[in-house]
PDB file of C-alpha atoms and ligand atoms in Angstrom:
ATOM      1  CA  UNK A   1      19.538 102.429 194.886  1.00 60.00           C
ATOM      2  CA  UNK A   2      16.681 103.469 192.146  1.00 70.00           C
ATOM      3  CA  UNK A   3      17.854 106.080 189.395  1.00 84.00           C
ATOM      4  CA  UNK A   4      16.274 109.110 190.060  1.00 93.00           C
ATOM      5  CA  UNK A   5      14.461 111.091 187.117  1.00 96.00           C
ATOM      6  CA  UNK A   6      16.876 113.528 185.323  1.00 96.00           C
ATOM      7  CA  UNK A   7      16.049 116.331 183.225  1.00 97.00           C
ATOM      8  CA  UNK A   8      18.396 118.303 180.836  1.00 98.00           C
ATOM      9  CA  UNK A   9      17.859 121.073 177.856  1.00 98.00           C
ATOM     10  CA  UNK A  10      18.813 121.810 174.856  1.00 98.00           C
ATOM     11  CA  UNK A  11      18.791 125.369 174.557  1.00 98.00           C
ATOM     12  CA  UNK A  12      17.816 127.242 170.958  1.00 97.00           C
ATOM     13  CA  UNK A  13      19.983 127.282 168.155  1.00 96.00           C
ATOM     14  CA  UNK A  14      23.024 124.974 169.392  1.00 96.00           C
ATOM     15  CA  UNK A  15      20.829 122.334 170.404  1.00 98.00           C
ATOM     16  CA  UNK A  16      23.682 120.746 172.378  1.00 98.00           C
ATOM     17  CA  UNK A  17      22.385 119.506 175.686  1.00 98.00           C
ATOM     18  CA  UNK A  18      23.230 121.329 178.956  1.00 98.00           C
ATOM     19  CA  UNK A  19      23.959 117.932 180.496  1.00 97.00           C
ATOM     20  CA  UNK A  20      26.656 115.985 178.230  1.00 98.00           C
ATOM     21  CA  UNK A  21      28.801 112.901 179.585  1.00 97.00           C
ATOM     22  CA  UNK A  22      31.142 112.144 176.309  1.00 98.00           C
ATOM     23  CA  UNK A  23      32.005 114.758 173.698  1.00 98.00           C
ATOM     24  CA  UNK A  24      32.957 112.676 170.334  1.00 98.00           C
ATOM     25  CA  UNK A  25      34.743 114.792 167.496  1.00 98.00           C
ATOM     26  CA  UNK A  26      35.082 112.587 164.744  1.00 98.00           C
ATOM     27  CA  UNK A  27      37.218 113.912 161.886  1.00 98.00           C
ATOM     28  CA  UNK A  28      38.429 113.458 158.118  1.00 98.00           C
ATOM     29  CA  UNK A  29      41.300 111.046 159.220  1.00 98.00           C
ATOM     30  CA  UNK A  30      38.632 109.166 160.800  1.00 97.00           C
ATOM     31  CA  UNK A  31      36.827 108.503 157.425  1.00 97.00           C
ATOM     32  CA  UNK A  32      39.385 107.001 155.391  1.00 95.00           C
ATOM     33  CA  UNK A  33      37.932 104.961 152.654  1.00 95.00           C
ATOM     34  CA  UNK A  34      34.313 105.892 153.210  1.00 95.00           C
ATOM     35  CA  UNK A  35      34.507 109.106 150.317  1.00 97.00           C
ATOM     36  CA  UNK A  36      34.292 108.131 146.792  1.00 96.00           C
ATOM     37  CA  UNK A  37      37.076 110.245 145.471  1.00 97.00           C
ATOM     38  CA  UNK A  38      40.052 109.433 147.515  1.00 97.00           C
ATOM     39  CA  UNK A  39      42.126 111.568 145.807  1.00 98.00           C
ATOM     40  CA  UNK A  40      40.127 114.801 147.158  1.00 98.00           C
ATOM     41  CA  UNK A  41      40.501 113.151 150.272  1.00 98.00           C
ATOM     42  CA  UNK A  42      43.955 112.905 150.322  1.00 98.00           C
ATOM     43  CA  UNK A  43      44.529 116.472 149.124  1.00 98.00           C
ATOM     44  CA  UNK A  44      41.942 117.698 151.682  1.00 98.00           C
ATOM     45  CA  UNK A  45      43.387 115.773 155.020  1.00 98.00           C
ATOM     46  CA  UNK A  46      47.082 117.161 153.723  1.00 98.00           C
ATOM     47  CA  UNK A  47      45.603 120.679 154.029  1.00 97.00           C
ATOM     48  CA  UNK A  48      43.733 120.246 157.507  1.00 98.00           C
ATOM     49  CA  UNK A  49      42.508 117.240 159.687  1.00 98.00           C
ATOM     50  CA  UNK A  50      38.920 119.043 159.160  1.00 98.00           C
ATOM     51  CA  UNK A  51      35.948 118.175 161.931  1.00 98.00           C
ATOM     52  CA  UNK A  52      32.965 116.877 160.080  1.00 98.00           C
ATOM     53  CA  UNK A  53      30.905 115.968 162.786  1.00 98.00           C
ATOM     54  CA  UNK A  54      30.282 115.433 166.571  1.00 98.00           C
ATOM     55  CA  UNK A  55      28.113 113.480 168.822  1.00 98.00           C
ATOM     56  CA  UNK A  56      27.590 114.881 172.311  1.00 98.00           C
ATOM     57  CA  UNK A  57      26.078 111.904 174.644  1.00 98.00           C
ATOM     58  CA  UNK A  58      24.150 111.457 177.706  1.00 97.00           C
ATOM     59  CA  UNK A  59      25.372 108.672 178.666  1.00 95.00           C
ATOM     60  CA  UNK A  60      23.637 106.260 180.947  1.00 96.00           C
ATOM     61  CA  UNK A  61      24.789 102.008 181.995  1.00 96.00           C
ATOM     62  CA  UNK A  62      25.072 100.187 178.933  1.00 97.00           C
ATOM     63  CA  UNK A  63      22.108  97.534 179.919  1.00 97.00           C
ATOM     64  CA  UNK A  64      19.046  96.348 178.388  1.00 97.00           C
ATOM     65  CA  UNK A  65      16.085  98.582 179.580  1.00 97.00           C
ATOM     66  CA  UNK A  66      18.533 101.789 179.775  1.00 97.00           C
ATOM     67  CA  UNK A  67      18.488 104.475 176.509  1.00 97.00           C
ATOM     68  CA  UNK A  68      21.585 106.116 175.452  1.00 98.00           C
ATOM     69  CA  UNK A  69      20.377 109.682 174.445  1.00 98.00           C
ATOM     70  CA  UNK A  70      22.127 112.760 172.543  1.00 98.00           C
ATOM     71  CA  UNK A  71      22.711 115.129 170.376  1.00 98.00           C
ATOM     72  CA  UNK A  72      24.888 114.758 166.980  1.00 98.00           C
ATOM     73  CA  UNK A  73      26.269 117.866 164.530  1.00 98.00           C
ATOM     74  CA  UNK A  74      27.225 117.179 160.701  1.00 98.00           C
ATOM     75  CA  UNK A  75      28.950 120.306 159.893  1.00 98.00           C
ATOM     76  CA  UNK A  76      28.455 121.841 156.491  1.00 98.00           C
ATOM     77  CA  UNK A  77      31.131 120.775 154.022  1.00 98.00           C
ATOM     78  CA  UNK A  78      32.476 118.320 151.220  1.00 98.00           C
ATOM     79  CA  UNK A  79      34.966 116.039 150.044  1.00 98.00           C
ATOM     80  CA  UNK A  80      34.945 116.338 146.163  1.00 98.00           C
ATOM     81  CA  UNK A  81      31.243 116.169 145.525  1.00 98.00           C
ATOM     82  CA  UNK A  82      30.493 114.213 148.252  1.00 98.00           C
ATOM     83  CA  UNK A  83      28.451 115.956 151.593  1.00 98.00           C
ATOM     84  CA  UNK A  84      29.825 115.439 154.695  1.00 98.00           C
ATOM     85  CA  UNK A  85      28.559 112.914 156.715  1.00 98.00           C
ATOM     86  CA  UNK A  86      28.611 109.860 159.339  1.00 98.00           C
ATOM     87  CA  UNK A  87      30.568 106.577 159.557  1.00 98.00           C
ATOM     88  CA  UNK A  88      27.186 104.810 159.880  1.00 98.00           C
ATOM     89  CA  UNK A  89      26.801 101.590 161.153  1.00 98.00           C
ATOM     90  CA  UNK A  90      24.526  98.738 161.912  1.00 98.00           C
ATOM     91  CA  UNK A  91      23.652  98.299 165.889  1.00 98.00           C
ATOM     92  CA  UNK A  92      26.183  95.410 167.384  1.00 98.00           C
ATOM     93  CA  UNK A  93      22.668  94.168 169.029  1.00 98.00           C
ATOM     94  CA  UNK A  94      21.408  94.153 165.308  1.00 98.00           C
ATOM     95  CA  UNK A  95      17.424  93.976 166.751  1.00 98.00           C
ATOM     96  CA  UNK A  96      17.330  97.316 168.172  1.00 98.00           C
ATOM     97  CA  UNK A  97      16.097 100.270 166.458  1.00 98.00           C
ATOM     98  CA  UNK A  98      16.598 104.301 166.896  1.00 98.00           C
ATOM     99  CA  UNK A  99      14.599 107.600 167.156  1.00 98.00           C
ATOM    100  CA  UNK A 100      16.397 110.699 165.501  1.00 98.00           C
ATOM    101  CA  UNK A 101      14.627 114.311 165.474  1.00 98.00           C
ATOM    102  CA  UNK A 102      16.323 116.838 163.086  1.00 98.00           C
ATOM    103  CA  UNK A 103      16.609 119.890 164.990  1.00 98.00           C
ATOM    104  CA  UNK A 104      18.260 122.017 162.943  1.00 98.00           C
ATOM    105  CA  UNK A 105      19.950 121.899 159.360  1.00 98.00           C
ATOM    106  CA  UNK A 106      18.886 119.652 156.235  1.00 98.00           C
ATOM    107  CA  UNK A 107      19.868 116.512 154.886  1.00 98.00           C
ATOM    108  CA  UNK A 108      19.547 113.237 154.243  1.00 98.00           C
ATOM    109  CA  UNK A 109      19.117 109.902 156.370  1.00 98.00           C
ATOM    110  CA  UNK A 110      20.444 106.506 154.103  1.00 98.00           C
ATOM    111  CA  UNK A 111      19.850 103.376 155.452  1.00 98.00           C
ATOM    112  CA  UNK A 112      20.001  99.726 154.863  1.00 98.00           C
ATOM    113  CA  UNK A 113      19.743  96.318 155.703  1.00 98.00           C
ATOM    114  CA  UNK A 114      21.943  93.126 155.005  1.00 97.00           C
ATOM    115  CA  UNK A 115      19.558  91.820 152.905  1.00 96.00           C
ATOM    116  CA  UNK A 116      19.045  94.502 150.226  1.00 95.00           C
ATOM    117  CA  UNK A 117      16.881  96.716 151.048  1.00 97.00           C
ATOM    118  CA  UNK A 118      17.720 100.875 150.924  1.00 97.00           C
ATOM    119  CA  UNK A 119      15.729 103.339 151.647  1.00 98.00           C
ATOM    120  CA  UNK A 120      16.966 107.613 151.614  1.00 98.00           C
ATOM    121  CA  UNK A 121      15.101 109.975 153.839  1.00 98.00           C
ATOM    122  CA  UNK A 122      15.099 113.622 153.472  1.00 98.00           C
ATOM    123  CA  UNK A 123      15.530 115.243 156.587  1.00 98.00           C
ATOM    124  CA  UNK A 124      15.209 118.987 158.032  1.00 98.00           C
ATOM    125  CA  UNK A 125      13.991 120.468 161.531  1.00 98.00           C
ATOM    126  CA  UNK A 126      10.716 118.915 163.191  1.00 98.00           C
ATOM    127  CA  UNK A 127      11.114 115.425 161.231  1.00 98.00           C
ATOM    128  CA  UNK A 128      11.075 112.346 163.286  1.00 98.00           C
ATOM    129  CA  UNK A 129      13.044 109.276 161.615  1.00 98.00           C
ATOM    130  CA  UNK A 130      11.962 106.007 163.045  1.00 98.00           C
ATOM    131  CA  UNK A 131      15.492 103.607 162.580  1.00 98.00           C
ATOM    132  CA  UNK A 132      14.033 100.055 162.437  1.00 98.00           C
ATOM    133  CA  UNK A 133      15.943  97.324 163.941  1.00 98.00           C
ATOM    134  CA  UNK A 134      18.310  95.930 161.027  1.00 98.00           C
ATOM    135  CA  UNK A 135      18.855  98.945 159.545  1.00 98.00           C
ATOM    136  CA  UNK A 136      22.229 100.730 159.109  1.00 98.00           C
ATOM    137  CA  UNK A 137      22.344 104.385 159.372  1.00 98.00           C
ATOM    138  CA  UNK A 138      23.850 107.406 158.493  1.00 98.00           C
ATOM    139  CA  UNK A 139      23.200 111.084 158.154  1.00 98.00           C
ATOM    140  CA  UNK A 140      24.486 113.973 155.536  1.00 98.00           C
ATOM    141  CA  UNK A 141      24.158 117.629 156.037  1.00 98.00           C
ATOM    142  CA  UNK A 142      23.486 118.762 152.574  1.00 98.00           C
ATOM    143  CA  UNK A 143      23.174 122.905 153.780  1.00 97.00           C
ATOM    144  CA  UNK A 144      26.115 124.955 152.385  1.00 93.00           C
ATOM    145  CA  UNK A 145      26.341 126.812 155.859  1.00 96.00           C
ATOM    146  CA  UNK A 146      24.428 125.374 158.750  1.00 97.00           C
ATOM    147  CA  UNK A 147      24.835 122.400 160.658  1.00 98.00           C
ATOM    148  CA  UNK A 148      22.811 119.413 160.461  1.00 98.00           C
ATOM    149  CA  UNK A 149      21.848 118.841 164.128  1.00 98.00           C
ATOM    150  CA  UNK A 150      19.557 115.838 165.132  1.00 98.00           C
ATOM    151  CA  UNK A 151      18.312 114.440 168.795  1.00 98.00           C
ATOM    152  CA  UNK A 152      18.937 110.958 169.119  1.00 98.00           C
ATOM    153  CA  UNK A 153      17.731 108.020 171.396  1.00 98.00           C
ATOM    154  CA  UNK A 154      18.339 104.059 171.309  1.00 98.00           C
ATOM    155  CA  UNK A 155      18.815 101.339 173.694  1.00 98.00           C
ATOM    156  CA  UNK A 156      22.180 101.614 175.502  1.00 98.00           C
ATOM    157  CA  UNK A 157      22.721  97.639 175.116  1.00 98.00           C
ATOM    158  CA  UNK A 158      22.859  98.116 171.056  1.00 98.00           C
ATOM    159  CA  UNK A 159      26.521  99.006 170.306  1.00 98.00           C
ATOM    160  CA  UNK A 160      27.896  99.845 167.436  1.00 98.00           C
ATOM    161  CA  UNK A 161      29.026  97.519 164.343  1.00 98.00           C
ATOM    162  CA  UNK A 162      31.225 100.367 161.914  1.00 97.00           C
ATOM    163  CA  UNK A 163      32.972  97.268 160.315  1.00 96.00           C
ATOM    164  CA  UNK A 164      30.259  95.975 157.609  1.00 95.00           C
ATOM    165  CA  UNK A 165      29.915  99.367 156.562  1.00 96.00           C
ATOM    166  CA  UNK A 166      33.696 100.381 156.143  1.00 95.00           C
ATOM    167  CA  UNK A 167      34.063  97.396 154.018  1.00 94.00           C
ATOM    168  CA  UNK A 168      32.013  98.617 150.864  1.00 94.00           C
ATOM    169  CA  UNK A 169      30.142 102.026 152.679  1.00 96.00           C
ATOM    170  CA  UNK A 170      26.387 102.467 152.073  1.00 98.00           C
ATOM    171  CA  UNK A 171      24.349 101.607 148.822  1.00 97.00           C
ATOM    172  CA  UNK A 172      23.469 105.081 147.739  1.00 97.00           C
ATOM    173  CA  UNK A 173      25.877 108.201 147.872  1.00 98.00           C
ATOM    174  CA  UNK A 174      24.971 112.046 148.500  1.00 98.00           C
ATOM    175  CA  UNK A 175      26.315 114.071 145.684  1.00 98.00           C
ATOM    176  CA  UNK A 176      26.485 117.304 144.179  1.00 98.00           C
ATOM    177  CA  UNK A 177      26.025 116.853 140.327  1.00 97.00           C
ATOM    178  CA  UNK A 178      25.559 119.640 138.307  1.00 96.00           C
ATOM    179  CA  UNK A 179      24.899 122.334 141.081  1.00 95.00           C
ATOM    180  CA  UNK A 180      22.122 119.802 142.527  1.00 97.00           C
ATOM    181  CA  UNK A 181      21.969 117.533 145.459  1.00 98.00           C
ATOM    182  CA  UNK A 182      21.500 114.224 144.488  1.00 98.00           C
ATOM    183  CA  UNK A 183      21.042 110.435 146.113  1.00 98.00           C
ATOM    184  CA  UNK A 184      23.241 108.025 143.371  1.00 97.00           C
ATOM    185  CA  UNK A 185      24.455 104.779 143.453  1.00 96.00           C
ATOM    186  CA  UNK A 186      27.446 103.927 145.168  1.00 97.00           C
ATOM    187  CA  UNK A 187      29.271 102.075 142.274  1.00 94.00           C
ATOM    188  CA  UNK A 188      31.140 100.273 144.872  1.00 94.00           C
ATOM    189  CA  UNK A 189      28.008  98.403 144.887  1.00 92.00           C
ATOM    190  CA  UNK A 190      27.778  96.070 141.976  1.00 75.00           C
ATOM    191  CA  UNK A 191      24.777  96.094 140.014  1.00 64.00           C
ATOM    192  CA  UNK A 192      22.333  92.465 140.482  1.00 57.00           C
TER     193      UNK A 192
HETATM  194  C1  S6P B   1      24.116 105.851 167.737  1.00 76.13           C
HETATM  195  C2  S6P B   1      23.432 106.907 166.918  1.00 76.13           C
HETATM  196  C3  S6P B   1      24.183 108.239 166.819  1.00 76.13           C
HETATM  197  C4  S6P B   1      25.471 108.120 166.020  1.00 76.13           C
HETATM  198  C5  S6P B   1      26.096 109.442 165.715  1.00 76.13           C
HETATM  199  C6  S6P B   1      27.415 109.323 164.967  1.00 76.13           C
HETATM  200  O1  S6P B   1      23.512 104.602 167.609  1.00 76.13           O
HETATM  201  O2  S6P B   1      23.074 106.425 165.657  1.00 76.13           O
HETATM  202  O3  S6P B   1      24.517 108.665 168.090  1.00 76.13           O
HETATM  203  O4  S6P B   1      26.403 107.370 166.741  1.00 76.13           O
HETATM  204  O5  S6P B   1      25.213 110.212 164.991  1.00 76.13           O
HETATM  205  O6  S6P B   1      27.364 108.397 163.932  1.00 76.13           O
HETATM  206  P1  S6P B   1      28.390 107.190 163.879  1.00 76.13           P
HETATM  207  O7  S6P B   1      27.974 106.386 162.687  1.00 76.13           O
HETATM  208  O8  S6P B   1      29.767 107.740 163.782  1.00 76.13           O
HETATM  209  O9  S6P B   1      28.214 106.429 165.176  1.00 76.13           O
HETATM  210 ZN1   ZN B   2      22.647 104.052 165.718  1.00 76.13          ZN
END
């Protein structure tokens, strides 16, 4: 039997979607090793198990032709200097790209590819981010009090590879320095 058309909403200023299948709540204990300054970390997860962001899906069969669709929240916050953000990850299926639209919030889009390349894209409500295939991804909310909320949409065979990135995290970092936000090196990283 055919899939019938479905239509959902995401109602003004939550953005999450009347119609959600899987609620993810991914939180500091989750993100071990992916902050700079692990000893802020540790301090901060001895304090609370803080939620820094979550991804509510519309789920749909994980087959080529299908789209998995959503909506994801980076809540406001830091660990030392460092804005909350994603895991990241390149797609399992590493040929498939994704289309994000910031809905609400500001920050910043870092991606990569396993040959070298970087690029860091500002984001804030009404952008469109075009995630080429072979390019890891993840988002910081860089706002001191909203939420960084973003409409997302990618082919439901792609799955997820969160392993590359754990090993070393991304190439740049989102930091506050001096009362700025600013995109740095990850010294993880060595230099060529
Ligand atoms: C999935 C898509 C988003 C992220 C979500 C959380 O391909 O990019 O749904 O899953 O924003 O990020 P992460 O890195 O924890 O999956
Ligand atoms: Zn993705």
């Amino acid at each position: 039997m055919a899939d019938f058309p479905f239509t959902f909403d995401m109602p003004f200023p939550r953005w999450i979607p009347t119609r959600v299948d899987n609620h993810i709540i991914r939180k500091l204990s989750a993100m071990r090793g992916q902050y700079q300054d692990g000893h802020a970390y540790e301090e901060m997860l001895k304090n609370e198990d803080t939620v820094i962001y979550e991804v509510y899906e519309v789920r749909r069969p994980e087959i080529a032709g299908e789209f998995l669709m959503g909506v994801s929240v980076v809540h406001p916050g830091m660990v030392g200097a460092e804005f909350f953000m994603t895991k990241g990850h390149f797609h399992r299926l590493i040929d498939t790209a994704e289309v994000y639209l910031c809905l609400s919030g500001e920050g910043f889009m870092l991606m990569e590819t396993p040959e070298g390349d970087a690029s860091v894209n500002p984001i804030s409500p009404g952008r469109v981010l075009y995630v080429p295939p072979r390019w890891a991804h993840r988002t910081v909310s860089t706002s001191r009090q909203q939420d960084l909320v973003f409409f997302f949409a990618y082919p439901a065979n792609a799955g997820h590879d969160y392993g590359t990135i754990e090993k070393k995290g991304f190439r740049k970092l989102v930091m506050e320095v001096e009362g700025q936000v600013q995109v740095v090196d990850n010294p993880r990283w060595e230099k060529p």
